[in-house]
Amino acid sequence: MEQIIGTINGIDFTLGETILELSYLISALLFVVGLKLLSHPETARRGNFYAGGGMVLAMITTLLLHKDTGGNGISLTNVWIILSAITMGSVMGWIVARRVKMTAMPQLVSLFNASGGAASALVALLEFPNADMNNLGSVLVTILGLIIGSVAFSGSMIAYGKLDGKVKDIFSGIMTYINLLLLVVVVVLSVYIMISGQTPEQLNWVIYLLLGVSLLYGIMFVMPIGGADMPVVISLLNSFTGIAAAMAGFIYNNQAMILGGILVGAAGTILTLLMCKAMNRSLLNVIIGSFGGGGTSAANQEGGDMKEISLSDASILLSYSKSVVIVPGYGLAVAQAQHVCHELEELLSGKGVNVRFAIHPVAGRMPGHMNVLLAEADVPYNQLVEMENINPDMPNTDVVMVIGANDVVNPAALNDPSSPIAGMPIINAHLAKNIIVMKRGRGKGYAGIENELFFGEKTRLLFGNAKDSLQNLVNEIKSL
Amino acid sequence: MEQILVYFFTYKEAIFVIALSIFLGIEVISNVPSVLHTPLMSGANAISGVIIIGGIILVGHADTTTLSLELILGFFAVIFGTLNVVGGFVVTDRMLEMFKKKKRP
């Protein structure tokens, strides 16, 4: 491995160095191919495997072949230390990932994202003392790695707490200004570090202050965002972690890290924008959070009464329909009703009813939340229909059953320009011949907006916990 | 200004990689069916654990004769990075495993 095999610009390079760079190239290619395969249902699992393989390869070759600028390899003592850390991380990661319930998936993804952000922030923090203060570019990437990594870490932890129900949404008008102020402080500190002309030791306090402010910003930034906006934030934080890793890649001039990180950053950004588009809102609007909490209580509708439906009427209506569309929402996830929902769907299919699920892009709390939830209950994914494809069929649908969804079926988005969700594409449940809505109570949806669908002529409500209601419905249909 | 240009030249390869990776990321992800949004995000999340390489390099060249801050925090960086990588890939696989079962009885 120490054999010198060539010279470039007067510097010799060894076989080991060449193999290391080659392995990085292969890893980077595996990341790209893996991500590409991940975006098709048939090949997704293989894609995940490829990307994982790329990571393992890069880890092994780095451990064996990496040399510092002085040409020293990683000594045996350090190898053992690293291996023990890797073992601890792997065991923890494996156990958590295997044990956690499928319904806790959004929390888990946030938690792993937070740990990636923490790693990036730590690497940047520890590399800062080695930064060449005369090379502003290298100082900048170190600072950026620190800031973005810490924001991704603390933001994801708050997102984790929210998804787990441990942290409540807090929103007040002042927060926007506090956040703006924190952002200004971050910029000022960064500029100070770059132009003060002091050594890294002298700037030690500034870098720790910057770390603190960035962590605080992450918390404050995610705190007011909640509910239907959660998928956007999770996806955004995900892309932050990627960018932070890429910044660290710049510190080491490591192409595999740069490519991997930027790839994730770009992919995460696209997914974020996709989510925003699904809500017809701009990213800025989501971040500032125009409908966080109180906000517009505008449409205090006259609307009429909500009309209830009895279990037996509902079961007869469903059993004798030709086509039924189920619109699931966060309520389904909260009630953990996906299995009994599948039972109902199979029961109706057995009676010759065409049952499909209509999936709104931002239903739930993370991108694709409903898909994962229903997949866990063994619902075949070809029965899950995306919004654009199901809407044309709505007028011919006998019954639409809305389970724990609200804003994604609110017709105000289409016909009330003053509504906070105006312009958001919705599932056109109101066009179906009959609508059954399962709701816990008479309350408003997350966004605090009244939903005229619930008061419509064709709408009947079934109050109660979604799981209980579905179970009762299944029993009722069986006894028909 | 001059410094920026110098920086560009020094790191020109890396900057090329960045510019092209952005397009690659966009290209690779576009037209993903929504059924795969979660696994895709989770898989991408695992890839961002590539920061582990940085952690390995950092701890790999740390001074082990004393218990320095670099060693301790670096150790944690490696743990966190691995957690991200292993947890991310395993959980993605678990999700995709569920999508597999699509046969009807």
XYZ file of C-alpha atoms in Angstrom:
585
model
C 0.000 0.000 0.000
C 2.965 2.285 0.586
C 4.272 1.671 -2.883
C 4.631 4.876 -4.870
C 2.964 4.376 -8.210
C 3.187 7.807 -9.763
C 3.759 11.525 -9.425
C 1.413 14.420 -10.016
C 2.591 18.048 -9.832
C 5.744 16.849 -8.195
C 3.950 15.018 -5.383
C 4.202 11.263 -5.196
C 1.078 9.250 -4.643
C 0.885 5.740 -3.313
C -1.164 2.707 -4.206
C -3.136 3.094 -0.977
C -4.145 6.678 -1.749
C -5.239 5.647 -5.215
C -7.336 2.770 -3.933
C -8.931 5.075 -1.340
C -9.967 7.625 -3.963
C -11.234 4.848 -6.222
C -13.344 3.460 -3.412
C -14.809 6.935 -2.849
C -15.729 7.086 -6.505
C -17.465 3.720 -6.268
C -19.274 4.807 -3.090
C -20.462 8.016 -4.711
C -21.764 6.069 -7.707
C -23.536 3.637 -5.401
C -25.221 6.581 -3.648
C -26.502 7.953 -6.939
C -27.653 4.589 -8.281
C -29.173 3.715 -4.909
C -31.168 6.935 -4.762
C -32.317 6.441 -8.340
C -33.504 2.895 -7.619
C -35.188 4.113 -4.442
C -37.553 6.176 -6.514
C -39.235 3.167 -8.168
C -41.403 0.771 -6.187
C -39.995 -2.398 -7.722
C -36.345 -1.542 -7.247
C -36.516 0.504 -4.056
C -35.226 -2.149 -1.698
C -32.258 -2.919 -3.892
C -31.532 0.815 -4.071
C -31.421 1.113 -0.322
C -29.072 -1.859 -0.200
C -26.729 -0.314 -2.795
C -26.545 3.009 -0.960
C -25.847 1.190 2.300
C -23.127 -0.832 0.585
C -21.529 2.371 -0.682
C -21.446 3.707 2.851
C -19.843 0.572 4.313
C -17.223 0.563 1.566
C -16.284 4.189 2.210
C -16.088 3.563 5.953
C -13.807 0.543 5.621
C -11.395 2.067 3.117
C -11.189 5.314 5.109
C -10.348 3.368 8.229
C -7.662 1.321 6.491
C -6.153 3.752 4.042
C -6.688 7.337 5.139
C -3.578 9.411 5.717
C -3.281 12.886 7.203
C -1.315 15.656 5.501
C 1.839 14.403 7.224
C 1.367 11.030 5.568
C 0.531 9.175 8.775
C -2.120 6.505 8.616
C -4.690 5.840 11.322
C -2.895 4.122 14.182
C -4.141 0.913 15.714
C -5.235 2.540 18.986
C -7.414 4.988 17.071
C -8.808 2.212 14.896
C -9.995 0.427 18.025
C -11.544 3.582 19.414
C -13.368 4.197 16.135
C -14.504 0.600 15.875
C -15.936 0.679 19.366
C -17.833 3.890 18.566
C -19.115 2.365 15.336
C -20.192 -0.770 17.173
C -22.080 1.241 19.767
C -23.799 3.350 17.110
C -24.669 0.304 15.010
C -26.139 -1.656 17.894
C -28.215 1.304 19.034
C -29.335 2.150 15.499
C -30.193 -1.441 14.693
C -32.186 -2.059 17.852
C -34.106 1.192 17.665
C -34.841 0.794 13.950
C -36.029 -2.793 14.379
C -37.975 -2.410 17.576
C -39.883 0.808 17.058
C -43.493 0.475 15.966
C -44.265 1.311 12.369
C -46.605 4.081 13.476
C -43.686 5.826 15.206
C -41.835 6.027 11.893
C -41.982 9.823 11.475
C -40.442 10.324 14.923
C -37.704 7.847 14.176
C -36.728 9.435 10.879
C -36.486 12.774 12.698
C -34.368 11.264 15.440
C -31.886 9.746 12.987
C -31.790 13.014 11.116
C -30.989 14.801 14.368
C -28.084 12.458 15.064
C -26.673 13.095 11.588
C -26.919 16.839 12.201
C -25.191 16.466 15.566
C -22.334 14.535 13.977
C -21.857 17.254 11.353
C -21.888 20.012 13.960
C -19.353 18.176 16.121
C -17.001 17.519 13.225
C -17.115 21.179 12.205
C -16.640 22.326 15.805
C -13.598 20.104 16.290
C -12.055 20.980 12.938
C -12.316 24.710 13.583
C -9.046 24.909 15.580
C -7.241 23.450 12.542
C -8.761 25.936 10.122
C -6.413 28.151 8.141
C -7.634 31.624 9.080
C -6.056 33.097 5.964
C -8.166 30.877 3.784
C -11.597 32.460 4.161
C -13.254 29.768 2.072
C -12.199 26.985 4.370
C -13.267 28.994 7.423
C -16.617 29.637 5.784
C -17.381 25.971 5.091
C -16.434 25.076 8.660
C -18.760 27.739 10.070
C -21.559 26.743 7.685
C -21.162 23.094 8.647
C -21.450 24.067 12.288
C -24.493 26.306 11.821
C -26.458 24.047 9.482
C -25.567 20.918 11.453
C -26.711 22.425 14.752
C -29.934 23.812 13.293
C -30.667 20.399 11.767
C -29.944 18.750 15.112
C -32.019 20.928 17.441
C -34.765 21.418 14.843
C -35.099 17.675 14.284
C -35.186 17.055 18.022
C -38.107 19.477 18.352
C -39.786 17.853 15.355
C -39.256 14.502 17.046
C -40.841 15.808 20.245
C -43.814 17.174 18.334
C -44.440 13.996 16.383
C -44.181 12.029 19.593
C -46.679 14.372 21.231
C -44.162 15.584 23.800
C -43.796 19.117 22.490
C -46.744 21.369 21.770
C -46.913 23.928 19.005
C -46.139 27.336 20.393
C -46.889 30.259 18.233
C -46.912 33.961 18.873
C -46.333 36.895 16.600
C -43.124 37.882 18.383
C -41.430 34.607 17.467
C -41.023 35.688 13.880
C -39.004 38.686 15.108
C -36.998 36.642 17.608
C -36.102 34.223 14.832
C -35.082 37.062 12.587
C -32.923 38.468 15.392
C -31.260 35.090 16.003
C -30.539 34.820 12.307
C -28.905 38.255 12.340
C -26.773 37.245 15.347
C -25.660 34.112 13.499
C -24.607 36.161 10.476
C -22.818 38.784 12.592
C -20.878 36.163 14.549
C -19.913 34.368 11.332
C -18.685 37.559 9.716
C -16.773 38.461 12.885
C -14.985 35.107 12.874
C -14.043 35.546 9.248
C -12.739 39.125 9.321
C -11.426 39.568 12.880
C -8.007 38.251 11.886
C -7.612 36.407 15.191
C -6.353 32.877 15.680
C -8.798 30.000 16.202
C -7.804 29.844 19.892
C -8.729 33.485 20.404
C -12.017 32.913 18.619
C -12.922 29.887 20.683
C -15.642 31.701 22.626
C -17.230 33.029 19.441
C -17.467 29.568 17.925
C -19.159 28.176 21.032
C -21.491 31.160 21.114
C -22.286 30.536 17.463
C -23.018 26.898 18.281
C -25.383 27.967 21.075
C -27.238 30.531 18.978
C -27.581 28.096 16.081
C -29.010 25.424 18.361
C -31.465 27.953 19.750
C -32.437 29.037 16.267
C -33.189 25.421 15.310
C -35.528 25.140 18.277
C -37.273 28.448 17.638
C -37.541 27.768 13.938
C -39.455 24.497 14.294
C -41.417 25.422 17.417
C -44.260 27.365 15.759
C -44.615 25.016 12.791
C -46.973 22.124 13.146
C -49.811 20.058 11.847
C -50.177 19.987 8.111
C -46.851 21.799 7.693
C -44.884 19.072 9.413
C -44.064 17.113 6.214
C -42.470 20.237 4.746
C -40.287 20.884 7.784
C -39.147 17.291 8.162
C -38.134 17.153 4.560
C -36.375 20.533 4.850
C -34.394 19.474 7.927
C -33.416 16.347 6.069
C -31.908 18.397 3.292
C -30.079 20.551 5.898
C -28.287 17.494 7.256
C -27.161 16.621 3.765
C -25.784 20.113 3.174
C -24.006 20.079 6.548
C -22.326 16.792 5.623
C -21.267 18.285 2.293
C -19.682 21.270 4.099
C -17.679 18.845 6.219
C -16.702 17.136 2.991
C -15.257 20.454 1.885
C -13.135 20.628 5.038
C -11.520 17.305 4.166
C -11.779 17.849 0.422
C -13.511 14.494 0.329
C -15.519 13.975 -2.878
C -17.661 11.132 -1.529
C -18.855 13.305 1.346
C -19.478 16.300 -0.885
C -21.404 14.320 -3.468
C -23.400 12.318 -0.932
C -24.269 15.404 1.078
C -25.255 17.597 -1.846
C -27.263 14.772 -3.394
C -29.302 14.511 -0.215
C -29.524 18.289 0.046
C -30.877 18.622 -3.486
C -33.233 15.670 -3.181
C -34.527 16.950 0.152
C -35.082 20.410 -1.283
C -37.062 19.003 -4.203
C -39.217 16.946 -1.885
C -39.761 20.028 0.282
C -40.869 22.105 -2.686
C -43.119 19.257 -3.810
C -44.838 19.344 -0.422
C -45.188 23.119 -0.603
C -46.689 22.842 -4.048
C -49.173 20.281 -2.747
C -50.380 22.913 -0.320
C -50.116 25.738 -2.805
C -47.940 27.736 -0.419
C -44.440 29.077 -0.630
C -41.663 27.715 1.538
C -41.277 31.125 3.161
C -44.960 31.119 4.027
C -44.605 27.753 5.751
C -41.531 28.842 7.711
C -43.059 32.090 8.892
C -46.148 30.065 9.625
C -49.153 32.110 8.598
C -51.629 29.680 10.110
C -49.776 28.469 13.102
C -52.222 28.845 15.920
C -54.909 31.417 16.595
C -54.843 33.324 13.342
C -57.944 33.646 11.236
C -61.138 32.544 12.868
C -62.802 34.162 9.906
C -65.497 31.892 8.599
C -67.670 31.400 11.629
C -70.151 29.667 9.473
C -73.889 29.503 9.769
C -73.672 26.274 7.718
C -76.455 24.355 9.391
C -76.227 21.190 11.404
C -73.994 18.211 11.266
C -76.155 15.202 10.516
C -75.237 11.981 12.229
C -75.570 8.520 10.737
C -76.254 5.329 12.642
C -73.904 2.366 12.360
C -76.492 0.185 10.668
C -77.335 2.832 8.089
C -73.655 3.362 7.393
C -72.988 -0.346 7.001
C -75.919 -0.782 4.619
C -74.864 2.240 2.596
C -71.309 0.923 2.271
C -72.291 -2.691 1.554
C -74.611 -1.804 -1.313
C -72.326 0.672 -3.026
C -70.439 0.000 -6.222
C -67.523 2.241 -5.502
C -66.132 3.471 -2.200
C -63.202 5.812 -1.695
C -61.521 6.104 1.698
C -59.719 9.358 2.494
C -57.344 8.771 5.406
C -55.779 11.552 7.469
C -53.729 12.060 10.573
C -56.682 10.925 12.725
C -56.237 7.424 11.323
C -52.612 7.405 12.432
C -53.408 8.783 15.879
C -56.099 6.169 16.453
C -53.791 3.458 15.009
C -56.776 2.343 13.004
C -54.936 1.202 9.868
C -55.418 -2.539 10.493
C -59.128 -2.385 11.121
C -59.385 -0.016 8.176
C -57.812 -2.702 6.011
C -60.245 -5.237 7.471
C -63.161 -3.063 6.421
C -61.685 -2.619 2.975
C -61.281 -6.404 2.507
C -64.765 -7.049 3.799
C -66.256 -4.611 1.302
C -64.076 -5.872 -1.536
C -65.378 -9.368 -0.739
C -68.885 -8.046 -1.329
C -67.870 -6.786 -4.750
C -67.413 -3.139 -3.785
C -64.594 -1.337 -5.518
C -62.636 0.150 -2.594
C -59.789 2.575 -3.088
C -57.799 4.921 -0.890
C -57.307 8.538 -1.912
C -53.978 9.849 -0.742
C -53.403 13.580 -0.428
C -49.715 14.519 -0.715
C -49.664 16.257 2.677
C -52.016 13.979 4.593
C -50.338 13.012 7.849
C -47.206 14.408 9.389
C -44.444 13.460 6.985
C -44.173 13.027 3.225
C -45.954 9.808 2.284
C -47.094 9.142 5.850
C -50.411 7.547 4.840
C -48.709 5.225 2.390
C -46.422 3.801 5.034
C -49.245 3.508 7.505
C -51.501 1.598 5.106
C -48.634 -0.523 3.815
C -48.042 -1.639 7.373
C -51.607 -2.918 7.407
C -50.895 -4.850 4.168
C -53.016 -2.640 1.939
C -51.639 -3.281 -1.566
C -50.112 -0.093 -2.862
C -51.930 -0.263 -6.182
C -55.092 0.471 -4.216
C -53.630 3.744 -3.008
C -54.554 6.397 -5.540
C -52.997 9.828 -5.692
C -55.146 12.916 -5.515
C -54.929 13.913 -9.195
C -55.941 10.443 -10.330
C -58.879 9.957 -7.996
C -60.488 13.372 -8.371
C -61.921 12.743 -11.870
C -63.668 9.633 -10.482
C -65.254 11.434 -7.572
C -68.643 12.267 -9.148
C -69.122 8.541 -9.919
C -68.187 7.461 -6.425
C -71.082 6.212 -4.306
C -69.531 6.774 -0.906
C -66.488 8.717 0.210
C -65.403 7.850 3.706
C -63.237 10.509 5.344
C -61.308 9.079 8.287
C -59.559 11.604 10.486
C -58.846 13.983 7.617
C -60.117 17.525 7.488
C -58.246 20.268 5.668
C -57.353 18.038 2.705
C -61.059 17.674 1.880
C -62.155 21.213 2.746
C -63.932 22.751 -0.268
C -63.157 26.209 1.126
C -59.757 25.761 -0.451
C -61.479 25.876 -3.842
C -64.276 28.390 -3.414
C -63.373 30.736 -0.561
C -60.516 33.047 -1.556
C -60.305 34.451 1.980
C -59.690 31.037 3.520
C -56.170 30.442 4.895
C -55.953 27.316 2.760
C -57.317 28.972 -0.387
C -55.764 27.518 -3.495
C -54.596 24.299 -1.871
C -55.501 21.366 -4.115
C -57.896 19.056 -2.274
C -59.480 15.665 -2.709
C -62.908 16.479 -4.122
C -64.853 14.467 -1.586
C -67.753 16.913 -1.817
C -68.473 15.783 -5.378
C -69.246 12.196 -4.373
C -72.831 10.965 -4.066
C -72.575 10.304 -0.337
C -70.003 11.298 2.225
C -69.405 9.662 5.578
C -67.055 11.544 7.884
C -65.459 9.887 10.898
C -64.550 12.481 13.482
C -63.657 12.403 17.113
C -65.788 15.390 17.959
C -67.333 18.472 16.522
C -64.085 20.448 16.690
C -62.297 22.140 13.843
C -59.303 20.722 12.005
C -55.711 21.469 12.765
C -55.723 24.730 10.893
C -58.711 25.854 12.945
C -60.827 26.346 9.846
C -64.457 25.373 9.665
C -65.123 22.718 7.042
C -68.343 23.208 5.107
C -68.126 19.649 3.827
C -69.227 18.478 7.274
C -72.437 20.472 7.030
C -73.280 19.473 3.461
C -76.573 17.897 2.382
C -74.918 14.646 1.339
C -72.714 14.366 4.398
C -73.324 12.162 7.411
C -71.101 12.015 10.453
C -69.978 9.110 12.568
C -68.569 10.458 15.810
C -66.005 8.649 17.913
C -62.478 7.337 17.885
C -61.671 6.132 14.349
C -60.529 2.708 15.526
C -63.696 2.038 17.528
C -65.969 3.378 14.826
C -64.302 1.229 12.180
C -64.407 -1.841 14.401
C -68.103 -1.329 15.070
C -68.702 -0.820 11.386
C -66.868 -4.045 10.529
C -68.930 -5.984 13.086
C -72.129 -4.445 11.781
C -71.354 -5.317 8.163
C -70.437 -8.879 9.131
C -73.785 -9.317 10.845
C -75.763 -8.017 7.866
C -12.560 39.125 -4.422
C -9.160 37.753 -5.245
C -9.471 35.374 -2.341
C -12.733 33.998 -3.676
C -11.109 33.320 -7.028
C -8.153 31.660 -5.360
C -10.553 29.539 -3.363
C -12.452 28.585 -6.482
C -9.261 27.492 -8.197
C -8.003 25.538 -5.199
C -11.233 23.632 -4.867
C -12.345 23.618 -8.480
C -12.926 19.865 -8.580
C -15.080 19.963 -5.453
C -17.075 22.897 -6.810
C -17.688 21.005 -10.038
C -18.867 18.045 -8.000
C -21.265 20.271 -6.076
C -22.722 21.965 -9.118
C -23.292 18.678 -10.907
C -24.570 16.865 -7.801
C -27.320 19.441 -7.394
C -28.644 18.661 -10.859
C -28.128 14.964 -10.283
C -30.148 15.109 -7.068
C -32.986 16.950 -8.782
C -32.897 14.639 -11.791
C -32.840 11.455 -9.739
C -35.694 12.490 -7.495
C -38.124 14.010 -9.968
C -41.264 11.981 -10.708
C -41.201 9.979 -7.523
C -44.596 8.448 -6.794
C -45.918 9.710 -3.463
C -46.055 6.148 -2.203
C -42.260 6.301 -1.969
C -41.867 9.717 -0.361
C -41.225 8.380 3.112
C -38.762 5.610 2.195
C -36.977 7.971 -0.154
C -36.624 10.615 2.514
C -35.484 8.035 5.006
C -32.982 6.535 2.550
C -31.622 9.972 1.699
C -31.389 10.650 5.406
C -29.213 7.570 5.787
C -26.945 8.753 2.970
C -26.458 12.068 4.780
C -24.805 9.921 7.442
C -21.786 10.059 5.110
C -20.547 12.558 7.709
C -19.309 9.405 9.467
C -16.296 9.531 7.117
C -15.453 12.924 8.598
C -15.825 11.475 12.069
C -13.502 8.583 11.270
C -10.854 10.920 9.845
C -11.176 13.213 12.862
C -10.860 10.522 15.508
C -8.387 8.596 13.372
C -5.807 11.351 13.697
C -6.681 12.509 17.194
C -4.047 12.358 19.911
C -4.892 9.364 22.076
C -2.239 9.944 24.736
C -4.481 12.372 26.598
C -8.236 12.412 26.980
C -8.753 15.531 24.899
C -12.028 17.217 24.019
C -11.323 16.323 20.423
C -11.205 12.644 21.277
C -14.329 12.621 23.424
C -16.549 14.721 21.146
C -15.111 12.987 18.091
C -16.055 9.663 19.618
C -19.616 10.931 19.957
C -19.558 12.240 16.391
C -18.723 8.733 15.170
C -21.482 7.219 17.311
C -24.042 9.745 16.041
C -22.921 9.275 12.458
C -23.206 5.490 12.700
C -26.596 5.806 14.351
C -27.730 7.869 11.381
C -26.291 5.434 8.831
C -27.301 2.106 10.366
C -30.637 3.263 11.765
C -31.476 5.038 8.524
C -30.793 2.136 6.205
C -32.407 -0.461 8.486
C -35.564 1.546 8.968
C -35.819 2.248 5.229
C -35.486 -1.449 4.542
C -38.209 -2.179 7.058
C -40.542 0.251 5.341
C -39.826 -1.156 1.903
C -40.322 -4.675 3.176
C -43.917 -3.720 3.876
C -44.451 -2.397 0.388
C -43.324 -5.733 -1.007
C -46.307 -7.677 0.254
C -48.888 -6.842 -2.356
C -50.358 -10.233 -3.186
C -54.059 -10.521 -2.469
C -55.495 -13.625 -0.795
